[in-house]
Amino acid sequence: MIKYYVRVSTVEQKLDRQLLAYDKADIIYSDKVSGKDKERPQLKAMLQDLKENDVVVVKSLDRLSRSTMDLLEIAKEIQDKGATLKVLDKDIDTSTPIGKFFLTIIGAVAELERENIRARVLEGVEIAKQEGKYKGRKKGSIELKGDSLERFKQFYKKNFNKTELSKEFGVPRATIYRWEKVLRERGDI
């Protein structure tokens, strides 16, 4: 079976470009969540549903993962199930040794670029701080306690997405990710 995995980072973004790029799939799995997060419902479902000789198709590597480690873990899980991975825009096919090699190299380059972008952003923030243009977030703006904490846990358990939670609590989505991480570490969700 051919399983096509598509992903965009936010609910507002459209899957159309990816869906138009490939029309031979037997089944399509789609997520609307960041590629940094390996905990994606449709990715998990696809990996669980994989059978021997299945083919996982993605338009580009960053649709599968933005982390080299995660990418290689996902590719290994696909391989362990006896399936293969095809990446359309790089013409990679992991059923061949050269395909496996290129997947590793391209994944490493993608992660390097992401780290370079992060470094440039941090440099920009530092310059803005020196010029007095950047003050950072307000103290306490990410605290979650009392009634707000209980309300957040209720919304979270009802599977509200990050954008909905962000709007509901009046904080950036990045804050929602931090809250989620802290609450998971504490075992609260």
mmCIF file of C-alpha atoms in Angstrom:
data_model
loop_
_atom_site.group_PDB
_atom_site.id
_atom_site.type_symbol
_atom_site.label_atom_id
_atom_site.label_comp_id
_atom_site.label_asym_id
_atom_site.label_seq_id
_atom_site.Cartn_x
_atom_site.Cartn_y
_atom_site.Cartn_z
ATOM 1 C CA MET A 1 0.000 0.000 0.000
ATOM 2 C CA ILE A 2 1.147 3.537 -0.703
ATOM 3 C CA LYS A 3 0.721 5.848 2.280
ATOM 4 C CA TYR A 4 1.141 9.563 1.633
ATOM 5 C CA TYR A 5 1.976 11.701 4.658
ATOM 6 C CA VAL A 6 1.316 15.443 4.437
ATOM 7 C CA ARG A 7 1.848 18.074 7.115
ATOM 8 C CA VAL A 8 1.586 21.800 7.653
ATOM 9 C CA SER A 9 2.657 23.630 10.803
ATOM 10 C CA THR A 10 -0.579 25.436 11.678
ATOM 11 C CA VAL A 11 -4.313 25.006 11.267
ATOM 12 C CA GLU A 12 -4.421 28.125 9.089
ATOM 13 C CA GLN A 13 -2.070 26.663 6.490
ATOM 14 C CA LYS A 14 -3.347 24.635 3.543
ATOM 15 C CA LEU A 15 -2.355 21.131 2.471
ATOM 16 C CA ASP A 16 -3.296 21.765 -1.186
ATOM 17 C CA ARG A 17 0.250 22.081 -2.575
ATOM 18 C CA GLN A 18 1.266 18.744 -1.093
ATOM 19 C CA LEU A 19 -1.969 17.024 -2.080
ATOM 20 C CA LEU A 20 -1.588 18.167 -5.701
ATOM 21 C CA ALA A 21 2.029 16.927 -5.822
ATOM 22 C CA TYR A 22 1.093 13.234 -5.618
ATOM 23 C CA ASP A 23 -2.026 11.352 -6.659
ATOM 24 C CA LYS A 24 -1.083 7.662 -6.435
ATOM 25 C CA ALA A 25 -1.673 7.178 -2.701
ATOM 26 C CA ASP A 26 -3.932 4.460 -1.382
ATOM 27 C CA ILE A 27 -4.350 6.399 1.858
ATOM 28 C CA ILE A 28 -3.421 9.927 2.971
ATOM 29 C CA TYR A 29 -2.449 10.887 6.510
ATOM 30 C CA SER A 30 -2.407 14.614 7.305
ATOM 31 C CA ASP A 31 -1.313 16.591 10.368
ATOM 32 C CA LYS A 32 -1.531 20.293 11.122
ATOM 33 C CA VAL A 33 1.217 20.594 13.709
ATOM 34 C CA SER A 34 4.882 21.607 13.841
ATOM 35 C CA GLY A 35 7.466 19.228 12.424
ATOM 36 C CA LYS A 36 9.557 19.780 15.556
ATOM 37 C CA ASP A 37 6.938 17.816 17.488
ATOM 38 C CA LYS A 38 7.277 14.073 16.926
ATOM 39 C CA GLU A 39 3.979 13.467 18.759
ATOM 40 C CA ARG A 40 1.670 13.913 15.767
ATOM 41 C CA PRO A 41 -1.587 11.914 15.691
ATOM 42 C CA GLN A 42 -1.626 11.078 11.988
ATOM 43 C CA LEU A 43 2.107 10.321 11.871
ATOM 44 C CA LYS A 44 1.625 7.904 14.764
ATOM 45 C CA ALA A 45 -1.395 6.315 13.052
ATOM 46 C CA MET A 46 0.503 5.898 9.795
ATOM 47 C CA LEU A 47 3.485 4.312 11.516
ATOM 48 C CA GLN A 48 1.198 1.949 13.448
ATOM 49 C CA ASP A 49 -0.683 0.981 10.269
ATOM 50 C CA LEU A 50 2.496 0.179 8.305
ATOM 51 C CA LYS A 51 2.829 -3.326 6.929
ATOM 52 C CA GLU A 52 5.624 -5.067 5.086
ATOM 53 C CA ASN A 53 6.129 -3.773 1.518
ATOM 54 C CA ASP A 54 4.173 -0.572 2.190
ATOM 55 C CA VAL A 55 5.620 2.643 0.776
ATOM 56 C CA VAL A 56 5.543 5.905 2.746
ATOM 57 C CA VAL A 57 5.629 8.950 0.470
ATOM 58 C CA VAL A 58 6.315 12.554 1.544
ATOM 59 C CA LYS A 59 6.680 15.616 -0.662
ATOM 60 C CA SER A 60 9.792 16.791 1.203
ATOM 61 C CA LEU A 61 11.822 15.720 4.230
ATOM 62 C CA ASP A 62 10.720 18.648 6.362
ATOM 63 C CA ARG A 63 7.142 17.395 6.109
ATOM 64 C CA LEU A 64 8.259 14.255 7.947
ATOM 65 C CA SER A 65 10.521 15.935 10.524
ATOM 66 C CA ARG A 66 12.649 18.993 11.186
ATOM 67 C CA SER A 67 15.053 17.108 13.449
ATOM 68 C CA THR A 68 17.697 14.782 12.040
ATOM 69 C CA MET A 69 17.391 12.456 15.024
ATOM 70 C CA ASP A 70 13.589 12.262 14.698
ATOM 71 C CA LEU A 71 13.866 11.851 10.926
ATOM 72 C CA LEU A 72 16.285 8.959 11.278
ATOM 73 C CA GLU A 73 14.138 7.354 14.006
ATOM 74 C CA ILE A 74 11.040 7.608 11.809
ATOM 75 C CA ALA A 75 12.954 6.219 8.813
ATOM 76 C CA LYS A 76 14.229 3.340 10.965
ATOM 77 C CA GLU A 77 10.708 2.600 12.206
ATOM 78 C CA ILE A 78 9.506 2.507 8.586
ATOM 79 C CA GLN A 79 12.400 0.199 7.664
ATOM 80 C CA ASP A 80 11.826 -2.052 10.717
ATOM 81 C CA LYS A 81 8.248 -2.624 9.540
ATOM 82 C CA GLY A 82 9.587 -3.790 6.165
ATOM 83 C CA ALA A 83 8.342 -0.652 4.403
ATOM 84 C CA THR A 84 10.237 1.989 2.416
ATOM 85 C CA LEU A 85 10.280 5.781 2.294
ATOM 86 C CA LYS A 86 10.117 7.911 -0.853
ATOM 87 C CA VAL A 87 10.793 11.655 -0.789
ATOM 88 C CA LEU A 88 9.374 13.278 -3.920
ATOM 89 C CA ASP A 89 11.334 16.541 -4.158
ATOM 90 C CA LYS A 90 14.734 14.866 -3.613
ATOM 91 C CA ASP A 91 13.986 11.646 -5.492
ATOM 92 C CA ILE A 92 15.029 9.586 -2.479
ATOM 93 C CA ASP A 93 13.967 5.964 -2.194
ATOM 94 C CA THR A 94 15.154 4.111 0.922
ATOM 95 C CA SER A 95 14.693 0.766 -0.761
ATOM 96 C CA THR A 96 18.180 1.437 -2.201
ATOM 97 C CA PRO A 97 21.481 1.879 -0.291
ATOM 98 C CA ILE A 98 22.114 5.230 -1.991
ATOM 99 C CA GLY A 99 18.628 6.368 -0.963
ATOM 100 C CA LYS A 100 19.388 5.548 2.683
ATOM 101 C CA PHE A 101 22.686 7.432 2.451
ATOM 102 C CA PHE A 102 21.120 10.560 0.910
ATOM 103 C CA LEU A 103 18.346 10.572 3.510
ATOM 104 C CA THR A 104 20.924 10.772 6.307
ATOM 105 C CA ILE A 105 22.947 13.526 4.602
ATOM 106 C CA ILE A 106 19.945 15.662 3.665
ATOM 107 C CA GLY A 107 18.453 15.321 7.142
ATOM 108 C CA ALA A 108 21.716 16.561 8.680
ATOM 109 C CA VAL A 109 21.856 19.546 6.312
ATOM 110 C CA ALA A 110 18.222 20.462 7.117
ATOM 111 C CA GLU A 111 18.967 20.429 10.848
ATOM 112 C CA LEU A 112 22.113 22.526 10.330
ATOM 113 C CA GLU A 113 20.054 25.149 8.480
ATOM 114 C CA ARG A 114 17.475 25.228 11.268
ATOM 115 C CA GLU A 115 20.253 25.727 13.854
ATOM 116 C CA ASN A 116 21.751 28.534 11.712
ATOM 117 C CA ILE A 117 18.361 30.274 11.567
ATOM 118 C CA ARG A 118 18.017 29.933 15.345
ATOM 119 C CA ALA A 119 21.497 31.426 15.861
ATOM 120 C CA ARG A 120 20.668 34.385 13.586
ATOM 121 C CA VAL A 121 17.441 35.034 15.500
ATOM 122 C CA LEU A 122 19.306 34.994 18.827
ATOM 123 C CA GLU A 123 21.921 37.387 17.382
ATOM 124 C CA GLY A 124 19.141 39.714 16.263
ATOM 125 C CA VAL A 125 17.524 39.626 19.705
ATOM 126 C CA GLU A 126 20.873 40.407 21.352
ATOM 127 C CA ILE A 127 21.421 43.414 19.046
ATOM 128 C CA ALA A 128 17.867 44.629 19.707
ATOM 129 C CA LYS A 129 18.482 44.325 23.475
ATOM 130 C CA GLN A 130 21.687 46.375 23.193
ATOM 131 C CA GLU A 131 19.771 49.048 21.283
ATOM 132 C CA GLY A 132 17.008 49.026 23.901
ATOM 133 C CA LYS A 133 14.415 47.816 21.389
ATOM 134 C CA TYR A 134 13.800 44.403 22.943
ATOM 135 C CA LYS A 135 12.493 44.027 26.456
ATOM 136 C CA GLY A 136 11.520 40.342 26.411
ATOM 137 C CA ARG A 137 8.233 38.991 27.620
ATOM 138 C CA LYS A 138 6.477 40.403 30.656
ATOM 139 C CA LYS A 139 7.305 38.714 33.940
ATOM 140 C CA GLY A 140 4.694 36.154 34.874
ATOM 141 C CA SER A 141 3.205 36.072 31.403
ATOM 142 C CA ILE A 142 3.721 32.344 31.167
ATOM 143 C CA GLU A 143 2.667 31.376 34.682
ATOM 144 C CA LEU A 144 -0.105 28.855 34.820
ATOM 145 C CA LYS A 145 -1.600 28.108 38.224
ATOM 146 C CA GLY A 146 -4.842 27.844 40.147
ATOM 147 C CA ASP A 147 -8.055 28.087 38.137
ATOM 148 C CA SER A 148 -6.158 28.848 34.925
ATOM 149 C CA LEU A 149 -4.179 25.628 35.320
ATOM 150 C CA GLU A 150 -7.320 23.558 35.842
ATOM 151 C CA ARG A 151 -9.048 25.270 32.885
ATOM 152 C CA PHE A 152 -6.008 24.633 30.667
ATOM 153 C CA LYS A 153 -5.963 20.934 31.587
ATOM 154 C CA GLN A 154 -9.687 20.650 30.746
ATOM 155 C CA PHE A 155 -9.232 22.316 27.338
ATOM 156 C CA TYR A 156 -6.114 20.249 26.663
ATOM 157 C CA LYS A 157 -7.906 16.980 27.454
ATOM 158 C CA LYS A 158 -10.674 17.991 25.029
ATOM 159 C CA ASN A 159 -7.980 18.057 22.301
ATOM 160 C CA PHE A 160 -8.030 21.785 21.597
ATOM 161 C CA ASN A 161 -5.186 22.527 19.195
ATOM 162 C CA LYS A 162 -2.328 24.893 20.046
ATOM 163 C CA THR A 163 -3.842 27.820 18.135
ATOM 164 C CA GLU A 164 -7.180 27.483 19.916
ATOM 165 C CA LEU A 165 -5.444 27.236 23.303
ATOM 166 C CA SER A 166 -3.298 30.252 22.443
ATOM 167 C CA LYS A 167 -6.379 32.350 21.650
ATOM 168 C CA GLU A 168 -8.299 31.105 24.679
ATOM 169 C CA PHE A 169 -5.505 31.939 27.140
ATOM 170 C CA GLY A 170 -4.230 35.060 25.349
ATOM 171 C CA VAL A 171 -0.637 33.850 25.037
ATOM 172 C CA PRO A 172 1.624 32.983 22.095
ATOM 173 C CA ARG A 173 1.577 29.402 20.802
ATOM 174 C CA ALA A 174 5.170 29.018 21.990
ATOM 175 C CA THR A 175 3.878 29.523 25.537
ATOM 176 C CA ILE A 176 1.313 26.762 25.015
ATOM 177 C CA TYR A 177 4.142 24.424 23.968
ATOM 178 C CA ARG A 178 6.103 25.369 27.121
ATOM 179 C CA TRP A 179 3.061 24.808 29.342
ATOM 180 C CA GLU A 180 2.464 21.440 27.702
ATOM 181 C CA LYS A 181 6.100 20.403 28.226
ATOM 182 C CA VAL A 182 6.135 21.434 31.895
ATOM 183 C CA LEU A 183 2.793 19.765 32.617
ATOM 184 C CA ARG A 184 3.936 16.550 30.918
ATOM 185 C CA GLU A 185 7.156 16.558 32.930
ATOM 186 C CA ARG A 186 5.114 16.971 36.117
ATOM 187 C CA GLY A 187 2.701 14.243 35.047
ATOM 188 C CA ASP A 188 -0.288 16.633 35.089
ATOM 189 C CA ILE A 189 -1.333 15.796 31.508
#
